[in-house]
Short mmCIF file of C-alpha atoms in Angstrom, two decimals:
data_model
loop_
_atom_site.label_atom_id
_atom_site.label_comp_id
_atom_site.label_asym_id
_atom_site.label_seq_id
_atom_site.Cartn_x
_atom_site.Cartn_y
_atom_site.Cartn_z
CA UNK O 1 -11.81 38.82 -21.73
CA UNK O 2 -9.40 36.09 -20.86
CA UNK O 3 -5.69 37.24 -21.03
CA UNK O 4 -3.21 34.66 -21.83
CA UNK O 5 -1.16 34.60 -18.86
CA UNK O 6 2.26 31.91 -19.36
CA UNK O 7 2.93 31.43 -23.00
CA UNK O 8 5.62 28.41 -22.49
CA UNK O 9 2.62 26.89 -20.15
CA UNK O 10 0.62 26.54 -23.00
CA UNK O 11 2.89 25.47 -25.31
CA UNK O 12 4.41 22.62 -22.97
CA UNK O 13 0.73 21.34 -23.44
CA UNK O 14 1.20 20.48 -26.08
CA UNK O 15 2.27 17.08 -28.15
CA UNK O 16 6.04 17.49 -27.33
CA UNK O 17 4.79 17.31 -23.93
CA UNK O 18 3.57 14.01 -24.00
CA UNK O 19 6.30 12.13 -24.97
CA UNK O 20 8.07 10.79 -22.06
CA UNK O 21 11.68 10.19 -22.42
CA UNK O 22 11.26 7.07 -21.14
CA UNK O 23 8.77 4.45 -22.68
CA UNK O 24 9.86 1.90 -20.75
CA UNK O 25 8.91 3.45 -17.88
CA UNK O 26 5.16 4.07 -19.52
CA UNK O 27 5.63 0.24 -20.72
CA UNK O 28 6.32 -0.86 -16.68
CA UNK O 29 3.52 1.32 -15.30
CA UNK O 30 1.13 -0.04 -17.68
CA UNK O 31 1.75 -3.36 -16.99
CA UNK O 32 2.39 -3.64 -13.49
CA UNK O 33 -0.34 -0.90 -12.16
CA UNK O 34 -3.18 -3.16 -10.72
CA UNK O 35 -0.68 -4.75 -8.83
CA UNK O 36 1.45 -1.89 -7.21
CA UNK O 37 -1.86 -0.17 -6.73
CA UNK O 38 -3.54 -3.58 -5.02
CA UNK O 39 0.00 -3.38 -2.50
CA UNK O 40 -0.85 0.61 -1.68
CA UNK O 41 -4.73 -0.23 -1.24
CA UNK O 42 -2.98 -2.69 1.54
CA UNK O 43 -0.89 -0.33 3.09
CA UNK O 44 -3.19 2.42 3.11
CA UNK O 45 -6.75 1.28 3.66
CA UNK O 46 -8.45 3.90 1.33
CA UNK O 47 -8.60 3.51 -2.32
CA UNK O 48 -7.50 7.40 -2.57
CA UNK O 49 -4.84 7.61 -0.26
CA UNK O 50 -3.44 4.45 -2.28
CA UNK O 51 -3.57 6.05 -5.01
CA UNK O 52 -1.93 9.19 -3.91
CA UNK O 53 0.70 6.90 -2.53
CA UNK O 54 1.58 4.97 -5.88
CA UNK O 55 1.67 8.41 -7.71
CA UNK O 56 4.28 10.22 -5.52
CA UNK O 57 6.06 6.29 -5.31
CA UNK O 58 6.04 6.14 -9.30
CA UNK O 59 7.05 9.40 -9.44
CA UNK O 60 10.19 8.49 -7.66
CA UNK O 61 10.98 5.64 -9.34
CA UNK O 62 10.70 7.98 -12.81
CA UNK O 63 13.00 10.26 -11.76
CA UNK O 64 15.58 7.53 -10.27
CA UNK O 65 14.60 6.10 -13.78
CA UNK O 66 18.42 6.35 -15.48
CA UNK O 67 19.97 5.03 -11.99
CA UNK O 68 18.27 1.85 -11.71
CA UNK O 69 20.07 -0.62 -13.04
CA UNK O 70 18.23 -4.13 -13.12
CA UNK O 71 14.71 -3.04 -14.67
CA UNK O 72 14.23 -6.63 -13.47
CA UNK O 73 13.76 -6.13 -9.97
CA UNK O 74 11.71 -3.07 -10.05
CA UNK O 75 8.82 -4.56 -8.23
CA UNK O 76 10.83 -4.62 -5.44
CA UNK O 77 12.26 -1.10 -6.28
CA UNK O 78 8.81 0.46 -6.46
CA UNK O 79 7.53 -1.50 -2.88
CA UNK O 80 10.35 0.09 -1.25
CA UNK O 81 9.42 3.80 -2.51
CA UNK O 82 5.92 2.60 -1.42
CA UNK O 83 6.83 1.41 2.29
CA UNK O 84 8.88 4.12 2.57
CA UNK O 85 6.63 6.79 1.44
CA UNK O 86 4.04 5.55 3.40
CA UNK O 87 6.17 5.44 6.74
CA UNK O 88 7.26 9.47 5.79
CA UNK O 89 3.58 10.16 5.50
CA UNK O 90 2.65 8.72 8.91
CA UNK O 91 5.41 9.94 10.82
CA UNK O 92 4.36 13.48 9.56
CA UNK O 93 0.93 12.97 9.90
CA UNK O 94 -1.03 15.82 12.41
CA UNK O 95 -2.72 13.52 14.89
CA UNK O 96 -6.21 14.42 14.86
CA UNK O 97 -8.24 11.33 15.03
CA UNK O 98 -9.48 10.27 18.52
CA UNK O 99 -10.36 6.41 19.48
CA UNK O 100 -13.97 4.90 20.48
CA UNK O 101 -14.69 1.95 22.35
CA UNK O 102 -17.22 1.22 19.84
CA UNK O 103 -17.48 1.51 15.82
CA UNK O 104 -21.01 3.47 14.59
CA UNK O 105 -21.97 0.45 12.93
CA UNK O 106 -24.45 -2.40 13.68
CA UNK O 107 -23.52 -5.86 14.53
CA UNK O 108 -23.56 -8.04 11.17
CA UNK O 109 -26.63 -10.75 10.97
CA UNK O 110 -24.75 -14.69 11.14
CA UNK O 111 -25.39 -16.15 8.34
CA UNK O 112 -24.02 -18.17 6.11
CA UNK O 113 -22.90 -16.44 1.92
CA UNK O 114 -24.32 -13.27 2.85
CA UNK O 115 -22.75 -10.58 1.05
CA UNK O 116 -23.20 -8.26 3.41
CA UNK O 117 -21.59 -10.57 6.27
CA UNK O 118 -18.60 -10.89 4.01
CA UNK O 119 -17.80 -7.00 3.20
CA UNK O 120 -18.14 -6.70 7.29
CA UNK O 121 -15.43 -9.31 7.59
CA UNK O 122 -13.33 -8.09 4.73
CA UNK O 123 -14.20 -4.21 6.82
CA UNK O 124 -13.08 -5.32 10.07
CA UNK O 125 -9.84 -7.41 8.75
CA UNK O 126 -8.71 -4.02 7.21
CA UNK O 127 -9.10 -2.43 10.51
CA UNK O 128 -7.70 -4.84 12.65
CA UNK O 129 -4.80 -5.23 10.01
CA UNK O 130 -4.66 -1.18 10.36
CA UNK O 131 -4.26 -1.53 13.90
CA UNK O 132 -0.91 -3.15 13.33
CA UNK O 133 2.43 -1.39 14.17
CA UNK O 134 3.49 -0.52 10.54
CA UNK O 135 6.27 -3.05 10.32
CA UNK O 136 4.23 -5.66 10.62
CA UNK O 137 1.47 -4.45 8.79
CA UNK O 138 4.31 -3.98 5.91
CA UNK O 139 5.50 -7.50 6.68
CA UNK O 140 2.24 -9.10 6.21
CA UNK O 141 1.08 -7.13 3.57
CA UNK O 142 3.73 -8.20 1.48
CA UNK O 143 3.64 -12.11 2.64
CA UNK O 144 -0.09 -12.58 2.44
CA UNK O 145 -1.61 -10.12 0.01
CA UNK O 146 1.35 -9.38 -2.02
CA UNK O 147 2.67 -13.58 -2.13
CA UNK O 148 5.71 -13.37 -1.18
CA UNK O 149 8.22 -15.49 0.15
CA UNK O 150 9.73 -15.13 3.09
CA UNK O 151 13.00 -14.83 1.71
CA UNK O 152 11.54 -12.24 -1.25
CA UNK O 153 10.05 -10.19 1.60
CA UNK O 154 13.01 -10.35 3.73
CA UNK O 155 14.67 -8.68 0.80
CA UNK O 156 12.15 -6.35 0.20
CA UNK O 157 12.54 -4.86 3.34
CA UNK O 158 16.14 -5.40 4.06
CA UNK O 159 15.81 -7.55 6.71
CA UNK O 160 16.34 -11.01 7.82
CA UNK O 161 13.94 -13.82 7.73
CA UNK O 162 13.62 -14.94 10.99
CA UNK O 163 12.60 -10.78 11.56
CA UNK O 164 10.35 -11.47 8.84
CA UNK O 165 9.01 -14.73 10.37
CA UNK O 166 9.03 -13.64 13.92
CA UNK O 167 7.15 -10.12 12.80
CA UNK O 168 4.50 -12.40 10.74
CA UNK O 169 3.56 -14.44 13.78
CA UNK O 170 3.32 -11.91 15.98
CA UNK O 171 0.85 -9.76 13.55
CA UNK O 172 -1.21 -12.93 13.27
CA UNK O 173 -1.31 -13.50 16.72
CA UNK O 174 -2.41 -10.10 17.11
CA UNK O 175 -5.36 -10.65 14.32
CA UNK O 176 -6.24 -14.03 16.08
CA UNK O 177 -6.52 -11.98 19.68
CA UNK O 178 -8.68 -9.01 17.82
CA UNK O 179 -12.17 -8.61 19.84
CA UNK O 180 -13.39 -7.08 17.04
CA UNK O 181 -12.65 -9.92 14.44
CA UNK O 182 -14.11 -12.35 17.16
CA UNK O 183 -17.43 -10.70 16.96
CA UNK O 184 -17.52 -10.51 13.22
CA UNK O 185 -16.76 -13.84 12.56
CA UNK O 186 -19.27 -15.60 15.07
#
């Protein structure tokens, strides 16, 4: 015998619950989700902590909904709640991962279209871009994969552009020096 336990629970499930009081919000999310959830894939490297990470981001921006005042710039808006969501969760984060020299995984075959070859480069890029101190991670994340301008990333991030262009060239410095992307690519 099941015993109903919250009466207003159930209720709340139903239609009145949902309608969101704001569809512009559901209109924005809609349109702009492959995106913002393409820029937490980047800052994240899993496809579920990404998604995590644009939930608890979107849900931020929802309930700063009524504060924001240029619904124009809320790509920018909604990067911010994702850097700095992401920068919370890693400075919180119980440290229980320890480093190898080596990876488990065999050395890719040279070759020349091989599909295989190409998700092992695309595999160790993440890493290497993982590797990255988070600033610069965030910095290149948002110049390369994201498109932006130096100047639009400099704003993203509230810093200057020669920060963003000295950060930049130091990350791919770092990429160029990685051992790992040196065996993977010859």
């Amino acid at each position: 015998m099941t015993t109903l336990v919250c009466t207003s629970a159930s209720k709340a499930a139903g239609p009145a619950a949902q309608t969101l009081p704001y569809p512009s919000f559901s209109s924005y999310v809609r349109a702009r989700q492959p995106v913002l959830l393409r820029t937490a894939r980047s800052l994240t490297g899993n496809p579920s902590d990404a998604e995590d990470l644009l939930q608890t981001a979107l849900t931020k921006t929802y309930v700063a909904w009524e504060r924001i005042e240029d619904h124009r710039a809320l790509d920018g808006y909604v990067r911010r709640a994702l850097l700095n969501t992401r920068t919370s969760q890693w400075r919180k984060r119980k440290v229980d991962e320890f480093a190898c020299d080596e990876l488990p995984e065999p050395d890719p075959v040279p070759g020349g279209d091989d599909p295989a070859e190409q998700q092992a480069l695309r595999d160790a890029m993440w890493r290497a871009i993982m590797r990255l101190p988070t600033r610069q991670r965030a910095m290149l994340v948002l110049r390369y994969y994201e498109d932006l301008s130096e100047v639009q990333t400099a704003e993203v991030l509230g810093v200057s552009v020669g920060t963003v262009k000295s950060a930049v060239s130091r990350a791919l410095g770092k990429l160029r020096e990685d051992a790992e992307l040196g065996l993977v690519r010859h």
